[in-house]
Coordinates of C-alpha atoms in Angstrom, one line a residue:
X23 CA -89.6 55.7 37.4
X24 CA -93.7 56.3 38.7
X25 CA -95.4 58.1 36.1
X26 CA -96.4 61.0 38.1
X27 CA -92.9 61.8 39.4
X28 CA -91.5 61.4 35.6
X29 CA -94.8 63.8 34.2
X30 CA -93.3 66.2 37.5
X31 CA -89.4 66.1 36.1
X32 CA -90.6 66.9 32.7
X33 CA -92.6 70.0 33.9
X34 CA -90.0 71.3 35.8
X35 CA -87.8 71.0 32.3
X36 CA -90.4 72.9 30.7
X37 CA -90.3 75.3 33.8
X38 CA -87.1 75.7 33.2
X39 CA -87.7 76.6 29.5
X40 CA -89.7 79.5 31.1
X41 CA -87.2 81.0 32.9
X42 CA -87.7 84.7 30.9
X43 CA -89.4 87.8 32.0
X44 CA -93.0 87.4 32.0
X45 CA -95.8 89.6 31.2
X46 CA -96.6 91.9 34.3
X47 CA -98.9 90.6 36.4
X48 CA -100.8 92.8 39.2
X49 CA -100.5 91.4 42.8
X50 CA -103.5 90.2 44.1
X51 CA -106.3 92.6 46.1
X52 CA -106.3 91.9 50.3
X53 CA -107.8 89.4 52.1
X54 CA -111.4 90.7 53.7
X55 CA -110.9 90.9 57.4
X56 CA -113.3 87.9 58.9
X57 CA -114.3 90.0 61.6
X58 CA -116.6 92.1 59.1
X59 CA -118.5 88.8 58.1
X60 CA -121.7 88.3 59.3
X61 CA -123.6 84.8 58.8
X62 CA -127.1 84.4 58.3
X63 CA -129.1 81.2 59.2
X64 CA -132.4 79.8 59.5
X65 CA -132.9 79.4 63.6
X66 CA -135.7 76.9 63.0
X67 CA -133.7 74.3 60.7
X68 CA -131.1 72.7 62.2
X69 CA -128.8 72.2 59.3
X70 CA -129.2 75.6 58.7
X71 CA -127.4 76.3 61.9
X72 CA -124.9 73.4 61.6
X73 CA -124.1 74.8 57.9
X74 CA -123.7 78.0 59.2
X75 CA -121.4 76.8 61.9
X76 CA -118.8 74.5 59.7
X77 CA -118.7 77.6 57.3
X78 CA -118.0 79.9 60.3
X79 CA -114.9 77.4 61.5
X80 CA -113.7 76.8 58.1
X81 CA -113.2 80.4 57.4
X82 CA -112.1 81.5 60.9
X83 CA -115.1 83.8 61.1
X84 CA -115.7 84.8 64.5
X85 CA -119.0 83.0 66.7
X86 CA -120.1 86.3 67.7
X87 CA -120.9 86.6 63.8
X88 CA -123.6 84.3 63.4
X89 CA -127.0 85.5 63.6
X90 CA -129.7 82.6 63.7
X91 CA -133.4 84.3 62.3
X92 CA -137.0 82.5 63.5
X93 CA -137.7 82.6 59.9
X94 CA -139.9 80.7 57.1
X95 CA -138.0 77.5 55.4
X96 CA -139.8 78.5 52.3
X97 CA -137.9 80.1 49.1
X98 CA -140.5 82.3 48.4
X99 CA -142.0 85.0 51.3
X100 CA -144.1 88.2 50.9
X101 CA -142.6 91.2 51.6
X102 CA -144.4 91.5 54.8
X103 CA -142.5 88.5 55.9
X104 CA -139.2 89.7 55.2
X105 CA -139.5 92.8 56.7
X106 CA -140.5 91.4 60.1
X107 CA -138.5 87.7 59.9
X108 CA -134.9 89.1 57.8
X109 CA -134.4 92.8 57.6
X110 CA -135.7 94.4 60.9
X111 CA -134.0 91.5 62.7
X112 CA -130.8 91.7 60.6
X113 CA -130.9 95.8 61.4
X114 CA -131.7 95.4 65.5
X115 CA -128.7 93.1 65.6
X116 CA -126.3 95.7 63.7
X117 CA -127.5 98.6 65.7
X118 CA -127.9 96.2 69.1
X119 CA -124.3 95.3 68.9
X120 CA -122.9 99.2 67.7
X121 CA -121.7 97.5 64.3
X122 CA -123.1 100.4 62.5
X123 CA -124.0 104.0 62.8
X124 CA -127.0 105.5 61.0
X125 CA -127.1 109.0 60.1
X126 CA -129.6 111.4 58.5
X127 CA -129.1 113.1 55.0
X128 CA -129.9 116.3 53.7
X129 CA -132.4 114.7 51.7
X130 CA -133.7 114.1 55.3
X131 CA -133.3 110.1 54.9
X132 CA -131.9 107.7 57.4
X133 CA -128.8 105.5 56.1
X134 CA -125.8 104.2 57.5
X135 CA -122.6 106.2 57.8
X136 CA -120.2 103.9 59.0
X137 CA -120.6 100.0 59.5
X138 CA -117.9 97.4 61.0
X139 CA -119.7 94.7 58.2
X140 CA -119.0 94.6 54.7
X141 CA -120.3 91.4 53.9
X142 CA -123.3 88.9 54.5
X143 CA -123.3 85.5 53.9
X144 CA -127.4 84.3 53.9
X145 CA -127.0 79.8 54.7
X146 CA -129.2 77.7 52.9
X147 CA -132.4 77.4 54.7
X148 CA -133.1 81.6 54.8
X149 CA -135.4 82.4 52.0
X150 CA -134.2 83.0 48.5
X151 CA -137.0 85.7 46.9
X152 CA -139.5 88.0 47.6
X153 CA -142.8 87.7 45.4
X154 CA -145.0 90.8 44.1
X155 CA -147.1 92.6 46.0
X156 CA -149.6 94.0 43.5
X157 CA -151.5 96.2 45.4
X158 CA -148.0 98.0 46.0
X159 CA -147.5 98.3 42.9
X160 CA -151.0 99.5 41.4
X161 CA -150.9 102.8 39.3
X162 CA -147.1 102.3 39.0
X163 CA -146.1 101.9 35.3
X164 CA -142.6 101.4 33.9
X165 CA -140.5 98.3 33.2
X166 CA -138.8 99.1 36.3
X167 CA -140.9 99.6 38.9
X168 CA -141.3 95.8 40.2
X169 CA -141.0 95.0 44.0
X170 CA -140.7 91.4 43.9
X171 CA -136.5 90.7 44.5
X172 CA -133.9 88.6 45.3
X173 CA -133.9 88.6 49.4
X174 CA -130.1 88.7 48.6
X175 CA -130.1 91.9 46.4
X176 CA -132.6 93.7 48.9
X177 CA -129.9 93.2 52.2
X178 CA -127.5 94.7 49.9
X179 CA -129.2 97.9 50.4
X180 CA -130.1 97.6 54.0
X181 CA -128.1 100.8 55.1
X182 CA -130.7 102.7 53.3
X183 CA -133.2 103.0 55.9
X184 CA -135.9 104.6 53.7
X185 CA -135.4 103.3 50.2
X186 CA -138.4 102.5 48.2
X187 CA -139.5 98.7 47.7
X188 CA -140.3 99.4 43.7
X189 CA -137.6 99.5 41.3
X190 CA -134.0 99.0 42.1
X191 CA -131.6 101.0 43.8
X192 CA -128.0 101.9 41.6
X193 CA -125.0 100.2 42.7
X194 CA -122.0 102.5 43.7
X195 CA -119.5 99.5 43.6
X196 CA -120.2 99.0 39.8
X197 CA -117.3 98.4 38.2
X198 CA -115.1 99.0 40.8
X199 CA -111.6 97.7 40.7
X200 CA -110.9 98.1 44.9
X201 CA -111.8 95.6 47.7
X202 CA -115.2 96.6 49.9
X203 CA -112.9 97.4 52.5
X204 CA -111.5 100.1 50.7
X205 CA -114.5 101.6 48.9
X206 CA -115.9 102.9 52.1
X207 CA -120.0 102.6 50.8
X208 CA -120.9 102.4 54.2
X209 CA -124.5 101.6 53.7
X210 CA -124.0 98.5 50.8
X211 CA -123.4 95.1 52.0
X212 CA -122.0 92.5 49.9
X213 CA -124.8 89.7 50.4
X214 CA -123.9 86.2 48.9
X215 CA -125.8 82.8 49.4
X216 CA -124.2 79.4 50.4
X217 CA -127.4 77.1 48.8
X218 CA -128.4 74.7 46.4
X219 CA -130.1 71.7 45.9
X220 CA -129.1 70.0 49.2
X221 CA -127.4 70.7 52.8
X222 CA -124.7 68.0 51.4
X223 CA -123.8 70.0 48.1
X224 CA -123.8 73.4 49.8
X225 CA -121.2 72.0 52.4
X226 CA -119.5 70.8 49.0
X227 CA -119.0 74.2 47.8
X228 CA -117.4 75.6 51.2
X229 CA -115.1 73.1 51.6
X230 CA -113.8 72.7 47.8
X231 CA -113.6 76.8 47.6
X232 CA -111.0 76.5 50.5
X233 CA -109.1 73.6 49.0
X234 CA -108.9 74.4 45.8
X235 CA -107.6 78.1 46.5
X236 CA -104.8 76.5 48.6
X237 CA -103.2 75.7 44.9
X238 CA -106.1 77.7 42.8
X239 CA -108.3 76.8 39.9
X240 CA -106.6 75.4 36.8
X241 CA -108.7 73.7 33.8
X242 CA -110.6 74.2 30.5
X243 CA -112.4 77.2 29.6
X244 CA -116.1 77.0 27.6
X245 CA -117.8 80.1 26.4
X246 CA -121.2 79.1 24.5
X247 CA -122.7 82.1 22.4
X248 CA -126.2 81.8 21.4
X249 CA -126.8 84.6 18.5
X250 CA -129.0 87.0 21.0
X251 CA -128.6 90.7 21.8
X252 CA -125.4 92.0 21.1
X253 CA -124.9 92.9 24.6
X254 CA -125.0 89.1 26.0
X255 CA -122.5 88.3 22.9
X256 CA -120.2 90.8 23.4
X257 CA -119.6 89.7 27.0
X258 CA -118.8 86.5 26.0
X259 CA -116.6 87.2 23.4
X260 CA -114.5 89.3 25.7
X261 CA -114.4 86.1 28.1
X262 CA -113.2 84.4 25.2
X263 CA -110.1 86.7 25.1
X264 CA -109.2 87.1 28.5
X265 CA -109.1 83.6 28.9
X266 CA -106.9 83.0 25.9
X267 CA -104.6 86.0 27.5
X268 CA -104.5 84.3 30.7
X269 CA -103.3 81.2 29.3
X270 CA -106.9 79.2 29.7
X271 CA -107.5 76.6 27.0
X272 CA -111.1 78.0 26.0
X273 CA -113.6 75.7 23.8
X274 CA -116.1 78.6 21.9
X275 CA -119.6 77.1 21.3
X276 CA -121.7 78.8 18.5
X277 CA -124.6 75.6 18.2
X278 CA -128.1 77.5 18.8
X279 CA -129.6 77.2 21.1
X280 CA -127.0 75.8 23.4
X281 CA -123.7 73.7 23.6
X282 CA -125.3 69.9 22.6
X283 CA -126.5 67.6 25.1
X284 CA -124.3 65.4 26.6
X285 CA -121.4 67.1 25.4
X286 CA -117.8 65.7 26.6
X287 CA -116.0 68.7 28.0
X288 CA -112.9 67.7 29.9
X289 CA -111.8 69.6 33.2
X290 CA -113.8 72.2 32.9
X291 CA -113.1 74.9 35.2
X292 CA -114.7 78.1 33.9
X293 CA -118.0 78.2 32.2
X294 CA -120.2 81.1 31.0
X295 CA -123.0 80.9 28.4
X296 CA -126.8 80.9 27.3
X297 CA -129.4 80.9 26.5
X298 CA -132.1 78.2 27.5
X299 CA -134.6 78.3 30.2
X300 CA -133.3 74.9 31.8
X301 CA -130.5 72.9 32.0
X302 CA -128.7 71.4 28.6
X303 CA -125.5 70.9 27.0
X304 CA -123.1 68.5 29.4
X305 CA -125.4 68.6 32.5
X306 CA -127.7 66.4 30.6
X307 CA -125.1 63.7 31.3
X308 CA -125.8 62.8 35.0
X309 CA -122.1 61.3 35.6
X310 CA -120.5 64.1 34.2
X311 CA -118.8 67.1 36.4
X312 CA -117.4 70.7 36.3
X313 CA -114.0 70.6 37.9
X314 CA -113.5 70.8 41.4
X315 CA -114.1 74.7 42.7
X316 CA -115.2 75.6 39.3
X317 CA -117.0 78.8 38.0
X318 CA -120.3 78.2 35.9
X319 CA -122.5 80.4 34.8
X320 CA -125.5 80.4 32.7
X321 CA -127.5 83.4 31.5
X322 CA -131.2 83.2 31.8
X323 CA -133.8 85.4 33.4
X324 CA -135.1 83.3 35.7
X325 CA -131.8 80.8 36.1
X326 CA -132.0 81.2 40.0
X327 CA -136.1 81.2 40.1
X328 CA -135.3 78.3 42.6
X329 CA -131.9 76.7 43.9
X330 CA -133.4 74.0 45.4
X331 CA -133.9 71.5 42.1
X332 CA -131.0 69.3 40.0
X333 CA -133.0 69.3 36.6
X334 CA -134.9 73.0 36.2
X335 CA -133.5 76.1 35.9
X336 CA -129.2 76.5 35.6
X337 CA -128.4 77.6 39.2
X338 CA -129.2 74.4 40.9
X339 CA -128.1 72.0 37.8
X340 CA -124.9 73.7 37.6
X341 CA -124.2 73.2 41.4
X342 CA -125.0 69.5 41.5
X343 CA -122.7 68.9 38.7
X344 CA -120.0 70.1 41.0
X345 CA -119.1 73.8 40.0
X346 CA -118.6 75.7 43.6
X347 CA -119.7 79.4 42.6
X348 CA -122.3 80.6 40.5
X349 CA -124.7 83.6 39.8
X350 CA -128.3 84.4 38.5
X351 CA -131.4 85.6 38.5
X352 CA -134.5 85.1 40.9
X353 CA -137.2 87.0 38.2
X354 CA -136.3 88.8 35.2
X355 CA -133.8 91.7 35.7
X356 CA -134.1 92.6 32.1
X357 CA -130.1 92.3 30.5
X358 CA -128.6 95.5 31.4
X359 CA -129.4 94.6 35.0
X360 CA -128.4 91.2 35.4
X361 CA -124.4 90.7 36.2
X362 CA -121.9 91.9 33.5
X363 CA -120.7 88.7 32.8
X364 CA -117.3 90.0 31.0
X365 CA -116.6 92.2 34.5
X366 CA -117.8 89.4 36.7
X367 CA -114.9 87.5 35.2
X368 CA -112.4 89.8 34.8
X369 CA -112.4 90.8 38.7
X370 CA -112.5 87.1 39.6
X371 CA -109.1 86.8 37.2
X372 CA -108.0 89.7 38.9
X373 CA -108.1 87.8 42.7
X374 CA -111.1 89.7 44.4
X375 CA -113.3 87.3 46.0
X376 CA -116.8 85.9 44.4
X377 CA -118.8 88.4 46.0
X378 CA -116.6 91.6 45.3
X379 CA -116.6 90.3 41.9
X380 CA -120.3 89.7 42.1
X381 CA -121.4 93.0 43.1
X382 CA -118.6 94.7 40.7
X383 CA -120.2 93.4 37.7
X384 CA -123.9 93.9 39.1
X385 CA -125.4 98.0 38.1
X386 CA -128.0 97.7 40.4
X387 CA -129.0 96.0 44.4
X388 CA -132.6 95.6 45.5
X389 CA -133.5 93.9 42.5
X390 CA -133.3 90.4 41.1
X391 CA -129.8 89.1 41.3
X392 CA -128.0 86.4 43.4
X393 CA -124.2 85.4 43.7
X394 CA -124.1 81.5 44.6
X395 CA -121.3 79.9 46.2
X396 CA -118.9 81.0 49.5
X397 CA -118.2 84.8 49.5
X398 CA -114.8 84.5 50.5
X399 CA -113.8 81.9 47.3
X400 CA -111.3 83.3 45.5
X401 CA -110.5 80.9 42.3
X402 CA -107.9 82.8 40.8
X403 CA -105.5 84.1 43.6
X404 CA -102.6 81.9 42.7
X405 CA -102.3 83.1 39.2
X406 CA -100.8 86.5 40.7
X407 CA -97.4 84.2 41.1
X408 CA -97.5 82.0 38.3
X409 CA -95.1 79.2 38.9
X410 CA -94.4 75.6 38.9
X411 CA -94.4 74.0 42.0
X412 CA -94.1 70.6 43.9
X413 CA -97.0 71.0 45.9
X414 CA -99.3 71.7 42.4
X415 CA -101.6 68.7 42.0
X416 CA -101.4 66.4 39.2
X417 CA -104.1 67.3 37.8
X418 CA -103.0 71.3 37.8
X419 CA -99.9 70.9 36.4
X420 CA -100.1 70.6 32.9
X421 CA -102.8 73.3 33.2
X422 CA -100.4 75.5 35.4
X423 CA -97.9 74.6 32.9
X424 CA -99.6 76.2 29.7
X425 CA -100.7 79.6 31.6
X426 CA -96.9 80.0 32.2
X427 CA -96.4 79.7 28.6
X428 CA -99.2 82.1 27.9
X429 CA -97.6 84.6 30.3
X430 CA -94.1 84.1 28.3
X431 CA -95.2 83.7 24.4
X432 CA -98.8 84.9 24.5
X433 CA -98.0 87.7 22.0
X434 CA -95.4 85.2 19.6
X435 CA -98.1 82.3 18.7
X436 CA -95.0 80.3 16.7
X437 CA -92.8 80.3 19.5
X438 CA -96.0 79.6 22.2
X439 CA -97.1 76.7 20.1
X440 CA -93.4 75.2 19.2
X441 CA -93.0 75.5 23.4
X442 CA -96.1 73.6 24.1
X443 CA -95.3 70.7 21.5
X444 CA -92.2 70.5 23.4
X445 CA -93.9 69.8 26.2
X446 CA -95.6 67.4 24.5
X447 CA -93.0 65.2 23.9
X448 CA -91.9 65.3 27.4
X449 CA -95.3 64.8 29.2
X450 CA -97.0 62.9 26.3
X451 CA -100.8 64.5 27.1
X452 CA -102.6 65.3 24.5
X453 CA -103.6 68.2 26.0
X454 CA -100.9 70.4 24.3
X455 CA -102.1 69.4 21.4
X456 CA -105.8 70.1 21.9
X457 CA -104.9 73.3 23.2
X458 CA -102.5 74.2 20.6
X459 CA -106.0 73.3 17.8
X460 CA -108.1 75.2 20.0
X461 CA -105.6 78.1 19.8
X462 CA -105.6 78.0 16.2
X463 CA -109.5 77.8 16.0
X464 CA -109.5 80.8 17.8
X465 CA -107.1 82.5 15.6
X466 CA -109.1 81.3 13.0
X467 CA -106.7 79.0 11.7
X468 CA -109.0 76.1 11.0
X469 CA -106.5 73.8 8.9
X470 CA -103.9 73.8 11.7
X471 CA -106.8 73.4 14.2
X472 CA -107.8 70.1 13.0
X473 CA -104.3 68.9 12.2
X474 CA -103.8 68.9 16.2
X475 CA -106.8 67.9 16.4
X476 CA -106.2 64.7 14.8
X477 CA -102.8 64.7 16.8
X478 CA -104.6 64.5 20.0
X479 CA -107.4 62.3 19.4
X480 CA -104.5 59.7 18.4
X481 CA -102.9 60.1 21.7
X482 CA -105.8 60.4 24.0
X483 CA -107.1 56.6 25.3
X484 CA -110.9 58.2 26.7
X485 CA -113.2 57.4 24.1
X486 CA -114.5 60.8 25.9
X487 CA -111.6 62.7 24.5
X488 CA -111.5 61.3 21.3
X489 CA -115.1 62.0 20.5
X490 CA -114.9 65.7 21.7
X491 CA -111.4 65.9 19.6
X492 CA -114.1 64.6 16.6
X493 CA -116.8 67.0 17.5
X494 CA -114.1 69.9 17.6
X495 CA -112.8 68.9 14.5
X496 CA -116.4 69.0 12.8
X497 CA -116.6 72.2 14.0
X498 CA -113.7 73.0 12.2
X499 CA -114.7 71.4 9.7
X500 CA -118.1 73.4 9.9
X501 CA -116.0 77.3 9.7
X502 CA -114.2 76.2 7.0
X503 CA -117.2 76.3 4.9
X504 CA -116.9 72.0 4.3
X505 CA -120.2 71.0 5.9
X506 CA -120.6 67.7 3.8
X507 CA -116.8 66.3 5.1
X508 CA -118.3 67.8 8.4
X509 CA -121.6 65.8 8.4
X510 CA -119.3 62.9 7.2
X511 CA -117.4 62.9 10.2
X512 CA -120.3 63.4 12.4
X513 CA -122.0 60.2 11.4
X514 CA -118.4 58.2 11.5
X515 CA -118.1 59.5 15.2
X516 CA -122.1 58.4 16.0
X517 CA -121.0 54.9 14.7
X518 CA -117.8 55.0 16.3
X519 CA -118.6 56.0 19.6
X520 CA -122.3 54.3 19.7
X521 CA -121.5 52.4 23.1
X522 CA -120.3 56.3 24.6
X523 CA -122.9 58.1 26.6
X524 CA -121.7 61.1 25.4
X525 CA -122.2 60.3 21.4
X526 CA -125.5 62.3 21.8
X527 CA -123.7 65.6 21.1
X528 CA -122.7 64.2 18.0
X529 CA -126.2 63.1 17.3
X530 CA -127.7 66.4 18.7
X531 CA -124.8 68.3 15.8
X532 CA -126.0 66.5 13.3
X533 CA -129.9 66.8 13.7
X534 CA -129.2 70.2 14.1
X535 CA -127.3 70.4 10.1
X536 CA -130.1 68.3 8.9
X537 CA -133.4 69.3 10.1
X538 CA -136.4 67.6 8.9
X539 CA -138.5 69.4 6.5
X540 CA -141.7 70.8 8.2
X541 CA -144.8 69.1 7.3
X542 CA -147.4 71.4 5.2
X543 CA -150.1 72.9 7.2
X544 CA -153.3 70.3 6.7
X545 CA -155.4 73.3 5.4
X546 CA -153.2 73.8 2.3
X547 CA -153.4 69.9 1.6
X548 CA -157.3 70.5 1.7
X549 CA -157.4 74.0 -0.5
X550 CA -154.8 71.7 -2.9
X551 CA -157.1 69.1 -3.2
X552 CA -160.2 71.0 -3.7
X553 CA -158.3 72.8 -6.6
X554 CA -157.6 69.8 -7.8
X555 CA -161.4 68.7 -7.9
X556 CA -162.5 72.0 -9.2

């Protein structure tokens, strides 16, 4: 019998094993209505206009929705130029074709009352950031009071007429849990950005957003902590969680400051961490790649300072390497301003679309912030009916397989774990058994970890796997207070592995356990030696 139609048969067995209530599930938020799309190009770059167009056909978004701007193909404007090339244009075309009405308040302000767009989608080619203007800014103290921005962030606040350009403006969808088209904020626009490094990658991320919500996004889950403010952590450890609940096999990284270089994560689907300035961890690895239509996000200040490069920054290195959505930060937003990265997730889990999920997690618009990837993508929609199906890829299944196991035995770990050996045996992929060890690590069960550990690396052939089953374990190794056996298996797997590009992470690990010994300042040699001739 083919492998893949065996591997199918034994699912379904398991599928049937599943065949009990499972845990509630919420159905998943509506669709938003393409007619209240509006899409953004740069009239003077002709990929920008063919970009815009194959993003318009692939979602079904109407022609009379595009809106080409004579406009620099810069990333960085004055404010002067986005006023007269972006924002005046984008309002005379709102007002010029009745898709909004502007009203006054008492306050005796001019906003919009009504509006037949909800969200903007701004194509590669229209400028990503707005620098300072210091003269605008002179006499004006306070953290707060900056007017360089994310062009992104400013549109979102484009129905308040009279707004000020220092400072940021609070966001009213802020941890919302309702679609844009039910919040009725008339004057907030949801503004995401299809960009990146090149016109070829950002056509990537359009077309694998559509295909891979046709069966949604199944993988590997990686959280990387970094020590920092408790706020950052906490986030983090809360993705953690809800990925465990949802049935996500989720690696936790605690190495400082990042996950090592070169490190060989498998499938990796969901990704959110910091903190570095630029690019580390698996990215270092050019022939490595996120998952098709995966989430990654980095937190840095300035992690979206420009989109354009594959080696600085996170935005544009996390997009070459294949993840379709992403968010960050043109100039620093200071933490409690940037996205909450624990809501971020949660409404993505919960089937709104990137953007919605975006502006959800974000406190403030007009400010620094940018939500990378197509608006519309919505990774997680299929998980609101949890199944196993025919049409599920081969590479999904297994995945699809353990979530449904989550859903059913999340809450009895001995029965969850005896279900997904059983699935072992049928499938033979030793990915039950990693995420059965990853499970225990998590419930800090670090003997057990490392006894499925072991499991798996035997039954894995990818020298790939078996090193990270290796790293994993010395990690285990590591919480269990045994750093010698842990440093002992690190140099086995450097040996081991030598020929594997990926053995840096071991090398990185263990450099990182055994710093060198500073050398002494050369003024205390001298004062030594002078005591010494004295």
């Amino acid at each position: 019998m083919p492998r893949i139609v065996s591997h199918f048969l034994a699912l379904l067995v398991l599928g049937a094993l599943l065949l009990q209530p499972a845990l509630a599930r919420r159905t998943a938020p509506p669709e938003i209505d393409r007619s209240q799309v509006l899409v953004v190009f740069n009239q003077n770059e002709q990929a920008s206009r063919e970009l815009a167009e194959h993003y318009a056909t692939a979602r079904n978004i109407p022609r009379e929705n595009l809106l080409g701007l004579r406009c620099s193909e810069k990333e960085t404007i004055t404010r002067s130029e986005f006023i007269t090339s972006i924002e005046r244009p984008i309002r005379d075309h709102l007002s010029k074709n009745k898709l909004w009405q502007l009203a006054r308040t008492r306050q005796g302000t001019q906003e919009a009352v009504a509006s037949k767009i909800k969200v903007i989608v701004m194509i590669k080619g229209v400028p990503l950031r707005v620098s300072r203007d210091a003269l605008e800014i002179e006499g004006k103290k306070g953290t707060f009071k900056a007017n360089e921005a994310a062009i992104d962030s400013e549109l979102a606040a484009l129905g308040l007429i009279d707004h000020p350009t220092t400072g940021f403006v609070r966001n009213p969808y802020f941890k919302k849990d309702q679609s844009i088209t039910e919040a009725n904020i008339p004057w907030l626009f949801l503004v995401g950005r299809i960009d990146g490094p090149s016109y070829k990658i950002a056509r990537r991320m359009i077309d694998d957003a559509i295909q891979v919500e046709k069966s949604g996004l199944w993988g590997m889950g990686v959280v990387d902590l970094a020590g920092k403010f408790p706020l950052g952590e906490a986030w983090l450890k809360n993705i953690y969680k809800a990925n465990w609940k949802a049935g996500i096999p989720t690696l936790i990284d605690r190495h400082k400051p990042t996950i090592p270089s070169h490190y060989p994560l498998r499938d990796t689907a969901v990704y959110f961490g910091w903190y570095s300035g630029h690019r580390d961890g698996p990215l270092m690895n050019p022939d490595w790649k996120f998952k098709q239509g995966a989430v990654a996000v980095h937190l840095h200040s300035f992690s979206a300072a420009t989109v354009r490069t594959t080696d600085k920054h996170w935005v544009g290195p996390i997009l070459n390497a294949g993840a379709a959505a992403t968010v960050g930060n043109v100039y620093e937003p200071y933490l409690q301003l940037t996205h909450y990265f624990e809501l971020l997730h949660q409404r993505l889990l919960d089937g709104y679309t990137l953007v919605e999920a975006g502006y959800m997690s974000l406190p403030a618009v007009s400010w620094m912030n940018v939500t990378m990837g197509d608006p519309l993508y919505r990774p997680f929609a299929r998980r609101h009916e949890l199944k196993i199906s025919p049409s599920d890829l081969p590479q999904d299944k297994d995945y699809i397989a353990i979530a449904v196991a989550f859903s059913s035995w999340g809450r009895t770990p001995m029965t969850l774990h005896r279900k997904l050996e059983q699935a072992f045996r049928r499938t033979r992929n030793g990915i039950y058994y990693e995420t059965i060890a990853l499970h225990h690590y998590q419930q800090n069960g670090f003997s057990e970890c490392i006894e499925f550990l072991q499991r798996a690396q035997q039954i894995y052939s990818s020298p790939a796997d078996k090193l990270r089953c290796g790293l994993l374990e010395a990690d285990a190794l590591l919480a269990k207070k045994q750093k010698a056996d842990a440093l002992d298996l690190l140099r086995d797997l450097k040996k081991r592995y030598r020929r594997e590009p990926s053995v840096k992470a071991a090398e990185v690990m263990l450099s990182r356990l055994t710093p060198k010994p500073k050398p002494k300042p050369a003024t205390d040699a001298k004062e030594k030696k002078s005591s010494q001739a004295g």
